[in-house]
Each structure stands twice: as C-alpha cells, then as structure tokens.
C-alpha cells in the first residue's frame, strides 16, 4: 500500500528548505521524507540501516538530486530500477545540471522526468507546482 | 657512390694488358718450342726412314749379293780376279743410289738431301771423315747404346737437320775385303793400291752414315701452327678479358644498385620511424587534449552545479524574506532585496552563457551540408514570435548553404541574428538583412542591421568575452555571445569580422571554411567529420 509520501533526496540544506517551501506554497501537503545522501535514500526504500525498525512506506514520487554524497543520483536510480519492489516508483530528477549527458543518462537509467532547478525561485516554485500536480494528482499508477 | 675512378680504370686496363702480353709471350714461346720439337721430330722420322731404307740396301748387298758372288766365284763361274765397286761396294752403290734419289726429288720439286758415308780409314777418299765425323765414329764405338745423333745446323743462313747413325758393325765376313790386303780378292787389291779400307777389325763401327735435310718447310709449318694457335689463344684471351670487364662492370653496377637500394631502404626506414614518432606524438597530444577536454568538462560541470546552487539559495531566501517578512521591511530594504534578486538573475544568465560557450567549443564537429536560409528563417520567426512588440523587416537571401556542424552553426546564426534584433530594438523601422556574397572565396555570409552600431575603434574588443561596447542598461547581455560565435567559427576554420558606424547599423561577416590555398585539407563534399 502506497502512502502519499514524497521522498526528497537532497544534500544541500538550502535547496531542501527551498524545495519544502515551494511545496508548501503550492499547497502540496504530503509528508516529505528527506534523505541527505544516496545511501540514506536506499536505506529508507528498503527498510534498512536507520530505517530497519520502521515499516516501509514507499513514496508516491522520489525527487532525486544527482550530485550526492556516497551513492550519487544515477547509482540510486539504478538500484531503484533493479529491484522489483521499487522498479515502478516514479523518479523525478531534480538537479542544477542542464548537461545533455546527465539528462541522457538519467532517462536511459529509467528516470520518469528531468527538471533543472532554475536559479530564479519563482521559476523553481512553478516547476515544483507543476510536478506536484502531475505526479501527485494526475498521474495514474500501475 | 662510385668506387672506381676513371684513373683506376685506366691503370687496371694497362695492368691487365701487360699481364695479357706476358702470358701471351710465354704461351707463344711454349707453343713455338713444342711445335718445333714436334715438327723436327717428324723430319727426323722421315730421315730415319730414308736411312733405314739405305741400310736395307747395304744389308742386301752384303748379305745376299756378296755370298751369291762368292758362290759363283768358288764354282769358277766368275774369274778370281774379277772386282767391280758398282757391284761389290755397298758404299758406292748406296751413294750412287742416293744420287739418283736426289735427282728424283729434284724432279718432284723437293729439296735435295745430302748423304754421306764417312770413315776414318776409307778406301775411296770421298768417304773420308772430317773431324766431327771422326769424333762421332769414336762416340758410337764408345757408347754402344746410342743408335743415332742429331743436330740442327745453320749453313749460309739455312737451317738443316743433321742426322747420323753408326754404319753396320764390322763382321768377320767383312774382313774378306777389309782384313789384310793380301787376303783380299785380287781384283780389289788391283783396283785400290793404298792401305785405305784394309786392316780393319771385326766388332767395331768403322764408319757412320749421315743425312742433312733443310728445315725451311718445317719452320714455316711451325710458324703457321704457332700463329694459328696463338691467334686462337689471343681471341680466347680477348673474350675472357672482355667477359671479365663485363662481369666487373655488372658487379660494380650491382653493388651501386645495392647501395642505392640500401640507402633508399634506409631513407624509407627513417621516414617510417619518423612517421611512427609523429603518430606517437599525435596520439600523446590527442590523449593529453582528451584529458584536458575531460578536465574542462568536469570543471564546467562543477561550475554549473556549484555556482548555481548557492545563487539559487540567495535568490530563494531573498524572495522568502520579501514574501514572509514584507510587513517588517521598509521600502529601502525591499529595494535592496530586489537588487539582490536582480544580481542573482544576471549571474544565473552569465553562468548559463559561460556553460554554453564552454559546451559549444568542446566536443566533435559533425560537419554536414546545411541550409542556412531555413535556419535564419526559423530563428527570425521564433524571435518575432517572442517579441511581438518589436517589429523587424527581415530580408533573408534564398539558397544559402554551408558546410558545418548544425548545432554550432545554428548557435552562430542565432547569436548574430538576436544581436541584430537587440541592437535594432530602439529603431522604429528595424531592418535586418541576412545574405551571402558568393563572389568572394571562400564565400562570405553577412548579417546587416540598421541598429545602434558601434564605434570601429573598439571593433577588436567585439569578440572578447565579457567585453561590451554598450551599457547594460541600454542593451542587456552577458558579453559572451560574440566570443562564443568567434570560437565556433574558428573551429570551422573560418573568420568573423564586423563593419559599423555608431548609430548607422552594423554588418557582421563570417566565413565557414579555410582560405582557398588551404582548401585542399578539408573534404570537398564537406561530409568529413573533424575533431
């Protein structure tokens, strides 16, 4: 059973705060679980490490940064897509990079969406709003 | 290199010639000696034959005629007193026979042969031995194993072969006539009053026979044979000499060719080595360049992430302040925050442009045939759609083609057209002409506007990054666009320049291929991929 949880994988506390703020501003009130590196995200998804005692609540959508300590975003994505338990989870890459290379690799590893974080907060907020509407409201899950 | 100088050749020629002459002389001498010996031997055989034939007559007289005569006498059929040298004397008979023989020879056109029987104690003085003959008689008596004596003598300039044999050994029966005078037949005693021919002993040689034959013909034969053999030898020697010369020439040429070949092989080897070295160096450079490119890549990547993230924070929190605490901020504070936000926006654009420039000047050039007319139309249409408030009269030449990387060339056109748009934004009747001049080689593309233009004094700063010729408040921009354009054009081997007057518009010209003299190095159809 899926909860309405959003998993935000983000190591930059500023970006974390701004993302949360953008979510709230756009009235997305879902619970947001924050993982500050790739390993923590994996622990959360598979109920291991710090999350060994908690029941697994798979997120509705994963907002995944690429530049991460320990496992980077690509590695996390690869692990998610390799495991039958998590392979259908929607993953939105949310990154500063607008390199073609990163975009191509993200999609080829099975990302559902790729969003470059704009510098302008208004634009950023707008992007968050749209992905919230799409992934949390409109999208039909398998 | 020629190992033989002409002097060497000449000296070797004379050396060979002199050796040839020496060998020829030795061979000639040997030939002469051998031939003469052979010819003289043949002459000797002939004389010996004649001599033996004479001896046969002597034998016949002594062993057949004499006993027959004594038989007739003993039976009283001839008187006791009868004696005639023509019938009895073998020396007389053979001498006479030889005279007839010579007459026959003469008649046949042959030279006469001198014949003599010589004795130290002859009955007839014509047979008297001279000192040499006397010596020979003694010689044969002393050396019974010697059967003949021969010698070549020269008389009045003519060479003769002198051949002598001991006469028949005096036998007991011979003493009938050559013993004591009183024992000899009466007729003989009567005919020869002296003691010559008497008192001989049995078992000794009392005479020799000799023949002297001229050797003219034989020597002529020797000369002819020697000449024939020698000329044959000379011909052979000549052939051998020229064969050797030919061989030597061939050997020298072969050696020269081998050396030339060797040098060529060496040169080729050196060239190959050089090529390998060059290739190695190119590879090293390529690897180094690839590494540098990779570093640039990761640098740009870091810039893109690490410069933008804090900027986003500044921007985001400024806005948060504005939104969440606006009631606690006065207008000045709000203005400051707006300035912070504006700074963030500019820096964001700057980072984006820097990244774009870095990205466009990296990576491979994928050259292909391009339709610049369509590109220009798309770009201008897109600009017009986004800036409906700024109407521009675009003139775009048809059928403009070029060879280049589609993404990069599009970036060039986009930059230049958008630049032209930007600088005509304050004109009421903005005009932009995008065209081509095919009379130039390489062909020149141009983007001409009637906008703000610039002072040509600063034309050299146009394409330098961050250099701007206008105030940002007049015409916004990062100052990176034209630097990017120039980089792209340089990567294609082309050039870019501009002509302008302040407030009278600007024209940007560019080419996309190298100068004509270097044109061969680029693929004629432009399909070639270049790094």
XYZ file of C-alpha atoms in Angstrom:
673
model
C 0.000 0.000 0.000
C 1.432 3.312 -1.015
C 1.306 6.309 1.296
C 1.239 9.835 -0.028
C 4.831 10.290 0.941
C 7.336 12.293 -1.122
C 10.951 11.195 -0.837
C 13.287 14.162 -1.329
C 16.892 13.106 -1.835
C 18.901 16.300 -1.420
C 22.187 17.057 0.303
C 22.055 20.849 0.090
C 20.090 22.183 3.105
C 19.291 25.422 1.238
C 17.795 23.527 -1.634
C 15.989 21.274 0.826
C 14.453 24.230 2.560
C 13.562 25.970 -0.701
C 12.015 22.793 -2.085
C 9.934 22.326 1.046
C 8.916 25.974 0.864
C 7.923 25.651 -2.758
C 5.863 22.547 -1.945
C 4.049 24.309 0.887
C 3.492 27.447 -1.196
C 1.814 25.295 -3.773
C -0.347 23.588 -1.169
C 1.301 20.220 -1.512
C 0.864 18.994 1.998
C 2.105 15.445 1.604
C 4.595 14.123 4.106
C 8.121 14.713 2.845
C 10.826 12.270 3.856
C 14.259 13.687 3.422
C 17.336 11.635 2.634
C 20.578 13.626 2.675
C 22.622 11.214 0.598
C 22.135 8.296 -1.759
C 22.734 5.655 0.903
C 20.080 7.105 3.180
C 17.565 7.055 0.323
C 18.313 3.373 -0.329
C 18.003 2.602 3.424
C 14.614 4.272 3.514
C 13.307 2.494 0.423
C 14.421 -0.972 1.519
C 13.889 -0.597 5.258
C 17.473 -0.981 6.311
C 20.038 0.923 8.374
C 18.321 3.734 10.308
C 15.018 2.648 8.869
C 15.365 -1.043 9.802
C 12.718 -0.847 12.539
C 10.195 1.316 10.699
C 7.579 -0.105 8.342
C 8.345 0.563 4.726
C 6.173 3.267 3.236
C 7.038 3.572 -0.418
C 6.853 7.173 -1.667
C 4.395 8.458 -4.237
C 7.286 10.174 -6.006
C 11.003 10.463 -5.470
C 12.674 13.823 -6.059
C 16.274 12.845 -6.714
C 19.279 15.130 -6.919
C 22.221 13.884 -8.980
C 25.183 15.296 -7.073
C 25.026 13.343 -3.845
C 27.475 12.011 -1.294
C 28.037 8.206 -1.045
C 25.764 6.924 -3.839
C 25.147 9.594 -6.460
C 21.750 10.053 -8.087
C 22.499 7.740 -11.007
C 23.521 4.913 -8.686
C 20.428 5.379 -6.532
C 18.282 5.331 -9.684
C 19.992 2.191 -10.894
C 19.366 0.412 -7.588
C 15.719 1.514 -7.542
C 15.153 0.263 -11.086
C 16.967 -3.012 -10.464
C 14.770 -4.104 -7.563
C 11.236 -5.410 -8.270
C 9.939 -3.725 -5.111
C 10.898 -0.266 -6.269
C 11.241 -0.520 -10.008
C 7.850 1.106 -10.764
C 8.343 4.079 -8.433
C 8.208 7.441 -10.228
C 11.570 9.157 -10.040
C 11.942 12.834 -10.897
C 15.479 14.068 -11.295
C 15.744 17.481 -9.727
C 19.159 18.894 -10.408
C 21.176 22.022 -11.060
C 22.791 20.421 -14.095
C 21.445 21.027 -17.561
C 24.149 18.956 -19.243
C 22.841 16.822 -22.124
C 24.962 13.999 -20.829
C 23.227 13.975 -17.426
C 19.812 14.222 -18.992
C 20.513 11.354 -21.381
C 21.924 9.144 -18.673
C 19.040 9.850 -16.315
C 16.433 8.869 -18.877
C 18.366 5.829 -20.033
C 18.540 4.642 -16.404
C 14.777 4.940 -16.175
C 14.048 8.397 -14.757
C 10.441 9.474 -15.299
C 11.203 13.151 -15.519
C 14.169 15.533 -15.547
C 13.849 19.009 -14.113
C 16.631 21.573 -13.927
C 16.426 23.688 -10.801
C 16.314 27.270 -12.060
C 18.182 29.961 -10.172
C 15.049 32.096 -10.014
C 12.924 30.899 -7.117
C 9.704 31.862 -8.871
C 10.511 29.622 -11.748
C 11.632 26.936 -9.325
C 8.425 27.180 -7.397
C 6.439 26.952 -10.614
C 8.309 23.800 -11.591
C 7.590 22.239 -8.195
C 3.949 23.143 -8.506
C 3.653 21.501 -11.887
C 5.434 18.320 -10.902
C 3.299 18.141 -7.745
C 0.112 18.407 -9.769
C 1.336 15.886 -12.275
C 2.865 13.216 -10.078
C 0.634 13.528 -7.035
C -2.708 14.279 -8.604
C -2.941 13.499 -12.301
C -0.674 10.518 -12.741
C -2.235 7.049 -12.592
C -0.015 4.439 -11.016
C 0.412 0.914 -12.285
C 78.879 6.251 -54.685
C 81.185 5.115 -57.474
C 84.066 3.188 -56.005
C 86.178 3.238 -59.221
C 87.598 6.478 -60.530
C 88.482 6.729 -64.260
C 92.224 6.719 -63.337
C 91.750 3.445 -61.533
C 90.061 2.048 -64.597
C 92.909 3.119 -66.895
C 95.637 1.708 -64.652
C 93.732 -1.529 -64.305
C 93.375 -1.657 -68.117
C 97.151 -1.346 -68.577
C 97.860 -3.817 -65.825
C 95.573 -6.347 -67.425
C 97.006 -5.619 -70.874
C 100.617 -6.085 -69.741
C 99.748 -9.283 -67.892
C 97.978 -10.447 -71.045
C 101.027 -9.677 -73.180
C 103.341 -11.508 -70.784
C 101.096 -14.549 -70.693
C 100.776 -14.412 -74.473
C 104.579 -14.287 -74.890
C 105.078 -17.241 -72.557
C 102.362 -19.187 -74.326
C 103.851 -18.239 -77.721
C 107.302 -19.399 -76.637
C 105.933 -22.665 -75.278
C 103.882 -23.187 -78.407
C 106.898 -22.476 -80.578
C 109.101 -24.885 -78.685
C 106.581 -27.668 -78.646
C 105.622 -27.228 -82.268
C 109.236 -27.073 -83.407
C 110.069 -30.144 -81.409
C 107.173 -31.978 -82.946
C 107.922 -30.835 -86.482
C 111.616 -31.646 -86.151
C 110.744 -34.982 -84.656
C 108.639 -35.670 -87.729
C 111.510 -34.583 -90.010
C 113.855 -36.827 -88.049
C 111.487 -39.743 -88.514
C 111.493 -39.155 -92.253
C 115.282 -39.057 -92.357
C 115.475 -42.120 -90.185
C 113.159 -43.898 -92.607
C 115.345 -42.959 -95.513
C 118.418 -44.023 -93.573
C 116.860 -47.386 -92.696
C 115.929 -47.859 -96.336
C 119.583 -47.236 -97.275
C 120.622 -49.742 -94.613
C 118.284 -52.251 -96.188
C 120.206 -51.854 -99.442
C 123.551 -52.228 -97.569
C 122.232 -55.376 -95.951
C 121.021 -56.719 -99.259
C 124.436 -56.113 -100.857
C 126.396 -57.594 -98.009
C 124.210 -60.497 -97.069
C 122.706 -61.507 -100.394
C 124.779 -60.197 -103.284
C 128.244 -60.921 -101.723
C 127.520 -64.599 -100.813
C 125.956 -65.102 -104.271
C 129.039 -63.657 -105.928
C 131.442 -65.738 -103.799
C 129.412 -68.842 -104.662
C 129.732 -68.103 -108.393
C 133.455 -67.433 -107.969
C 134.033 -70.608 -105.920
C 132.296 -72.649 -108.608
C 134.550 -70.972 -111.112
C 131.776 -69.261 -112.932
C 133.484 -65.855 -112.492
C 137.263 -65.413 -112.553
C 139.153 -64.878 -109.251
C 140.398 -61.523 -110.393
C 137.004 -60.006 -111.006
C 136.069 -56.982 -108.847
C 133.793 -54.005 -109.610
C 132.771 -51.428 -106.939
C 129.455 -50.898 -108.884
C 128.613 -54.481 -107.922
C 130.567 -55.074 -104.696
C 130.910 -51.822 -102.763
C 127.821 -51.155 -100.752
C 129.025 -47.584 -100.035
C 129.486 -46.973 -103.702
C 126.134 -48.476 -104.576
C 124.158 -46.638 -101.903
C 125.948 -43.323 -102.646
C 125.018 -43.707 -106.280
C 121.528 -44.836 -105.436
C 121.204 -41.708 -103.223
C 122.344 -39.526 -106.103
C 119.542 -40.955 -108.225
C 117.166 -40.477 -105.309
C 118.100 -36.786 -105.133
C 117.582 -36.451 -108.847
C 114.104 -37.889 -108.397
C 113.436 -35.466 -105.526
C 114.620 -32.559 -107.587
C 112.321 -33.611 -110.391
C 109.460 -33.761 -107.909
C 110.327 -30.207 -106.741
C 111.671 -31.324 -103.396
C 114.934 -30.129 -101.854
C 117.939 -32.424 -102.121
C 119.142 -34.329 -99.089
C 122.864 -34.519 -98.501
C 124.043 -38.072 -97.794
C 127.477 -39.190 -96.775
C 129.134 -42.329 -95.526
C 132.207 -41.346 -93.570
C 135.064 -43.486 -92.303
C 138.444 -42.644 -90.799
C 140.032 -45.285 -92.989
C 138.099 -45.209 -96.255
C 139.003 -46.947 -99.445
C 137.618 -44.081 -101.504
C 138.754 -40.614 -100.347
C 135.224 -39.222 -100.860
C 134.250 -41.163 -97.790
C 136.986 -39.606 -95.646
C 135.563 -38.449 -92.290
C 136.002 -34.817 -91.268
C 136.981 -34.168 -87.635
C 133.326 -34.089 -86.432
C 132.505 -37.359 -88.214
C 135.630 -38.949 -86.807
C 134.533 -37.889 -83.373
C 131.080 -39.372 -83.947
C 132.629 -42.713 -85.056
C 134.584 -42.801 -81.831
C 131.453 -41.695 -79.887
C 129.321 -44.531 -81.238
C 132.093 -47.061 -80.559
C 132.451 -45.764 -77.014
C 128.681 -45.603 -76.401
C 127.206 -48.715 -77.980
C 123.716 -47.938 -76.632
C 123.489 -44.764 -78.736
C 121.785 -45.510 -82.031
C 121.804 -42.040 -83.584
C 122.935 -38.459 -83.292
C 121.079 -35.393 -84.420
C 121.777 -31.710 -84.503
C 120.311 -28.592 -86.076
C 122.997 -26.781 -88.008
C 122.953 -23.498 -89.811
C 124.766 -23.193 -93.138
C 124.608 -19.954 -95.132
C 121.575 -18.839 -93.170
C 119.638 -22.029 -93.772
C 118.829 -24.432 -91.002
C 119.419 -28.121 -91.550
C 118.692 -31.203 -89.575
C 121.839 -33.267 -89.361
C 121.173 -36.942 -88.633
C 123.862 -39.602 -88.183
C 123.833 -43.342 -87.493
C 126.715 -45.762 -86.990
C 127.269 -47.902 -90.048
C 126.766 -51.696 -89.816
C 129.024 -53.263 -87.226
C 132.080 -54.799 -88.965
C 131.522 -58.591 -89.090
C 134.047 -61.464 -89.581
C 132.863 -61.951 -93.139
C 133.586 -58.271 -93.842
C 137.248 -58.912 -93.174
C 137.384 -60.836 -96.508
C 137.715 -57.465 -98.144
C 138.659 -55.269 -95.154
C 141.166 -57.531 -93.415
C 144.697 -57.866 -94.521
C 145.444 -56.692 -98.024
C 146.957 -59.957 -99.073
C 143.793 -61.831 -98.045
C 141.531 -59.580 -100.152
C 140.271 -60.608 -103.607
C 142.819 -59.987 -106.281
C 140.627 -57.657 -108.280
C 140.141 -55.466 -105.204
C 143.850 -55.365 -104.483
C 144.484 -54.380 -108.059
C 141.896 -51.634 -108.012
C 142.964 -49.986 -104.689
C 146.683 -49.732 -104.385
C 146.656 -47.922 -100.941
C 146.049 -49.284 -97.492
C 142.652 -47.472 -97.155
C 139.899 -49.846 -96.214
C 142.261 -52.622 -95.122
C 143.403 -53.806 -91.714
C 140.013 -53.396 -90.113
C 138.838 -55.365 -87.093
C 135.590 -57.164 -86.545
C 133.159 -55.902 -83.810
C 133.690 -52.169 -84.259
C 131.967 -49.390 -86.122
C 134.343 -48.368 -88.861
C 132.003 -45.722 -90.356
C 128.919 -43.553 -89.928
C 126.154 -42.612 -92.309
C 124.653 -39.139 -92.175
C 121.906 -37.223 -93.895
C 121.461 -33.473 -93.819
C 117.985 -32.151 -94.658
C 116.947 -28.488 -94.934
C 114.339 -27.411 -92.358
C 112.810 -24.472 -94.267
C 109.411 -26.077 -94.770
C 109.318 -27.363 -91.239
C 109.991 -23.932 -89.789
C 107.323 -22.416 -91.999
C 104.954 -25.056 -90.668
C 105.996 -24.208 -87.106
C 105.321 -20.527 -87.682
C 101.945 -21.181 -89.266
C 100.858 -23.538 -86.495
C 102.138 -21.231 -83.768
C 100.465 -18.244 -85.404
C 97.201 -20.129 -85.733
C 97.262 -21.383 -82.141
C 98.398 -18.017 -80.848
C 95.678 -16.109 -82.639
C 93.180 -18.597 -81.262
C 94.629 -18.054 -77.816
C 94.528 -14.300 -78.265
C 90.914 -14.440 -79.324
C 90.113 -16.511 -76.249
C 92.114 -14.142 -74.070
C 90.341 -11.187 -75.606
C 86.988 -12.794 -74.981
C 87.946 -13.665 -71.426
C 89.210 -10.124 -70.869
C 86.024 -8.508 -72.124
C 83.907 -11.028 -70.339
C 85.741 -10.144 -67.142
C 85.346 -6.466 -67.861
C 81.665 -7.002 -68.412
C 81.442 -9.063 -65.259
C 83.263 -6.382 -63.318
C 81.037 -3.662 -64.725
C 77.982 -5.695 -63.856
C 79.400 -6.340 -60.392
C 80.129 -2.633 -59.846
C 76.691 -1.609 -61.104
C 75.103 -4.324 -58.974
C 76.978 -3.049 -55.949
C 75.967 0.522 -56.750
C 72.363 -0.537 -57.137
C 72.544 -2.487 -53.906
C 73.976 0.567 -52.168
C 71.360 2.847 -53.717
C 68.749 0.355 -52.728
C 70.226 0.159 -49.259
C 70.198 3.939 -48.976
C 66.637 4.082 -50.201
C 65.630 1.375 -47.746
C 67.429 3.315 -45.009
C 65.668 6.512 -46.008
C 62.348 4.728 -46.098
C 63.054 3.195 -42.725
C 63.945 6.631 -41.324
C 60.777 8.065 -42.804
C 58.734 5.238 -41.354
C 60.376 5.761 -37.971
C 59.618 9.461 -38.210
C 56.015 8.713 -39.094
C 55.725 6.359 -36.152
C 57.209 9.016 -33.871
C 54.867 11.619 -35.291
C 51.928 9.300 -34.853
C 53.025 8.606 -31.301
C 53.273 12.315 -30.635
C 49.907 12.948 -32.236
C 48.478 10.173 -30.087
C 50.123 11.618 -26.986
C 48.770 15.052 -27.819
C 45.355 13.614 -28.550
C 45.358 11.814 -25.233
C 46.561 14.960 -23.456
C 43.930 17.021 -25.277
C 41.254 14.485 -24.433
C 42.348 14.652 -20.808
C 42.302 18.451 -20.900
C 38.871 18.361 -22.506
C 37.677 15.989 -19.848
C 39.011 18.284 -17.154
C 37.271 21.216 -18.798
C 34.145 19.129 -18.892
C 34.221 18.362 -15.230
C 35.163 21.968 -14.497
C 32.140 23.185 -16.435
C 30.017 20.598 -14.683
C 31.173 21.782 -11.285
C 30.580 25.384 -12.291
C 27.120 24.525 -13.452
C 26.297 22.862 -10.154
C 28.312 24.572 -7.532
C 27.925 28.172 -8.672
C 24.267 27.873 -9.349
C 23.228 26.142 -6.120
C 24.248 28.973 -3.763
C 22.835 31.512 -6.188
C 19.537 29.719 -6.008
C 19.728 29.920 -2.213
C 20.379 33.657 -2.313
C 17.555 34.182 -4.756
C 15.162 31.851 -2.947
C 15.760 33.269 0.520
C 15.633 36.857 -0.726
C 12.209 36.080 -2.073
C 11.269 34.278 1.135
C 12.227 37.425 3.059
C 10.169 39.532 0.718
C 7.154 37.286 0.948
C 7.239 36.197 4.581
C 8.543 39.381 6.205
C 7.337 42.127 3.884
C 5.364 43.739 6.697
C 8.566 44.174 8.708
C 10.617 45.619 5.814
C 10.653 49.222 4.699
C 10.874 50.183 1.051
C 14.654 50.569 1.112
C 15.069 47.047 2.488
C 12.684 45.776 -0.184
C 14.695 47.618 -2.869
C 17.888 46.010 -1.583
C 16.279 42.612 -1.795
C 15.130 43.323 -5.340
C 18.688 44.302 -6.266
C 19.957 41.081 -4.734
C 17.424 39.159 -6.790
C 18.338 41.037 -9.962
C 22.014 40.294 -9.322
C 21.144 36.631 -8.937
C 19.251 36.608 -12.223
C 22.177 38.231 -14.075
C 24.667 35.859 -12.559
C 22.442 32.936 -13.472
C 22.374 34.090 -17.094
C 26.134 34.614 -17.019
C 26.701 31.092 -15.764
C 24.351 29.732 -18.410
C 26.160 31.626 -21.172
C 29.574 30.592 -19.894
C 28.449 26.998 -19.850
C 27.037 27.345 -23.332
C 30.320 28.776 -24.640
C 32.311 26.038 -22.993
C 29.965 23.375 -24.323
C 29.950 24.753 -27.860
C 33.697 24.918 -28.089
C 34.138 21.369 -26.895
C 33.078 18.106 -28.446
C 33.318 16.877 -32.012
C 32.480 18.848 -35.122
C 29.936 16.897 -37.134
C 30.102 18.645 -40.476
C 27.275 18.319 -42.914
C 25.540 20.247 -45.662
C 23.423 22.987 -44.067
C 20.527 25.109 -45.298
C 21.318 28.493 -43.741
C 18.284 30.143 -45.332
C 15.873 27.854 -43.451
C 17.856 28.256 -40.233
C 17.766 32.044 -40.481
C 14.022 31.964 -41.224
C 13.321 29.753 -38.197
C 15.432 31.904 -35.877
C 13.914 35.159 -37.057
C 10.394 33.772 -36.896
C 10.995 32.491 -33.377
C 12.363 35.884 -32.274
C 9.463 37.684 -33.853
C 7.020 35.381 -32.057
C 8.637 36.103 -28.678
C 8.972 39.850 -29.271
C 5.719 40.844 -30.878
C 6.222 44.449 -29.679
C 9.383 44.842 -31.749
C 8.605 44.545 -35.451
C 11.543 43.826 -37.698
C 11.730 43.769 -41.507
C 13.773 40.642 -42.226
C 15.377 40.077 -45.652
C 16.780 36.567 -45.942
C 18.662 35.509 -49.112
C 17.404 32.245 -50.635
C 19.518 29.100 -51.175
C 22.220 29.905 -48.661
C 24.110 26.696 -47.991
C 27.167 25.927 -45.965
C 29.152 23.026 -44.611
C 29.378 22.857 -40.858
C 28.170 21.445 -37.599
C 24.378 22.011 -37.497
C 24.155 22.792 -33.766
C 27.131 25.114 -33.732
C 26.297 26.973 -36.936
C 22.739 27.413 -35.706
C 24.175 28.893 -32.490
C 26.219 31.336 -34.621
C 23.208 32.445 -36.621
C 21.053 32.655 -33.522
C 23.584 34.822 -31.700
C 24.187 37.142 -34.639
C 20.510 37.478 -35.560
C 19.446 38.001 -31.962
C 22.233 40.530 -31.575
C 20.974 42.394 -34.615
C 17.443 42.237 -33.199
C 18.658 43.517 -29.848
C 20.550 46.463 -31.289
C 17.680 47.469 -33.547
C 15.191 47.316 -30.676
C 15.169 51.107 -30.363
C 14.571 51.684 -34.087
C 11.096 52.351 -35.325
C 11.807 50.710 -38.690
C 14.187 47.911 -37.843
C 15.703 46.167 -40.831
C 17.861 43.072 -40.793
C 19.375 41.608 -43.944
C 20.832 38.091 -43.839
C 22.732 37.316 -47.047
C 25.668 35.793 -48.799
C 28.419 37.073 -51.099
C 29.355 34.215 -53.436
C 31.784 36.364 -55.441
C 34.271 36.046 -52.598
C 36.295 32.957 -51.937
C 35.573 31.497 -49.509
C 32.012 32.750 -49.682
C 31.064 35.353 -47.086
C 27.842 35.323 -45.082
C 26.658 38.539 -43.524
C 24.034 39.843 -41.100
C 23.365 43.516 -41.632
C 21.215 45.680 -39.403
C 20.325 49.336 -39.188
C 20.618 49.384 -35.422
C 22.791 51.188 -32.896
C 26.073 50.103 -34.457
C 29.348 50.683 -32.691
C 32.494 52.704 -32.926
C 35.006 50.859 -35.133
C 37.726 51.968 -32.745
C 36.577 49.205 -30.420
C 35.997 46.622 -33.154
C 38.854 44.452 -31.855
C 37.081 44.103 -28.491
C 33.868 42.824 -30.021
C 34.738 39.152 -29.802
C 36.427 39.159 -26.421
C 34.449 37.516 -23.614
C 32.830 39.939 -21.135
C 33.752 42.931 -23.317
C 30.731 45.028 -24.028
C 30.505 48.108 -26.208
C 27.190 49.273 -24.851
C 25.844 49.958 -21.418
C 23.912 47.081 -19.965
C 21.074 49.429 -19.276
C 20.860 50.276 -22.996
C 21.247 46.776 -24.353
C 21.345 43.902 -21.863
C 23.734 40.984 -22.366
C 26.484 38.998 -20.774
C 29.225 39.821 -23.292
C 29.804 36.186 -24.038
C 27.683 35.683 -27.148
C 30.136 37.014 -29.745
C 33.052 35.283 -28.047
C 31.140 32.027 -28.428
C 30.364 32.833 -32.067
C 34.018 33.505 -32.823
C 35.081 30.261 -31.177
C 32.644 28.263 -33.272
C 33.727 29.958 -36.497
C 37.404 29.433 -35.721
C 36.708 25.764 -35.075
C 35.269 25.570 -38.598
C 38.406 27.219 -39.981
C 36.558 30.437 -40.820
C 36.822 34.101 -39.862
C 34.429 36.691 -38.451
C 34.644 40.460 -38.560
C 32.311 43.420 -38.410
C 31.869 46.818 -40.015
C 29.856 49.540 -38.402
C 29.301 53.181 -37.667
C 27.770 54.471 -34.494
C 24.016 54.845 -34.927
C 24.287 53.659 -38.537
C 23.918 49.922 -38.150
C 26.410 47.095 -38.151
C 27.294 44.296 -40.527
C 28.818 41.068 -39.310
C 30.665 38.982 -41.933
C 31.778 35.426 -41.486
C 33.186 32.526 -43.462
C 32.953 28.856 -42.552
C 35.895 27.356 -44.480
C 39.602 27.951 -44.669
C 41.298 30.275 -47.129
C 41.339 28.843 -50.700
C 45.041 27.891 -50.671
C 44.449 25.652 -47.682
C 41.144 24.383 -49.020
C 42.550 21.010 -50.092
C 42.861 19.915 -46.486
C 39.103 19.948 -45.983
C 36.923 17.323 -47.591
C 35.462 18.585 -50.890
C 31.938 17.417 -50.151
C 32.109 18.588 -46.575
C 30.935 15.246 -45.255
C 34.139 14.669 -43.345
C 33.985 14.514 -39.523
C 36.618 16.552 -37.793
C 37.778 16.724 -34.274
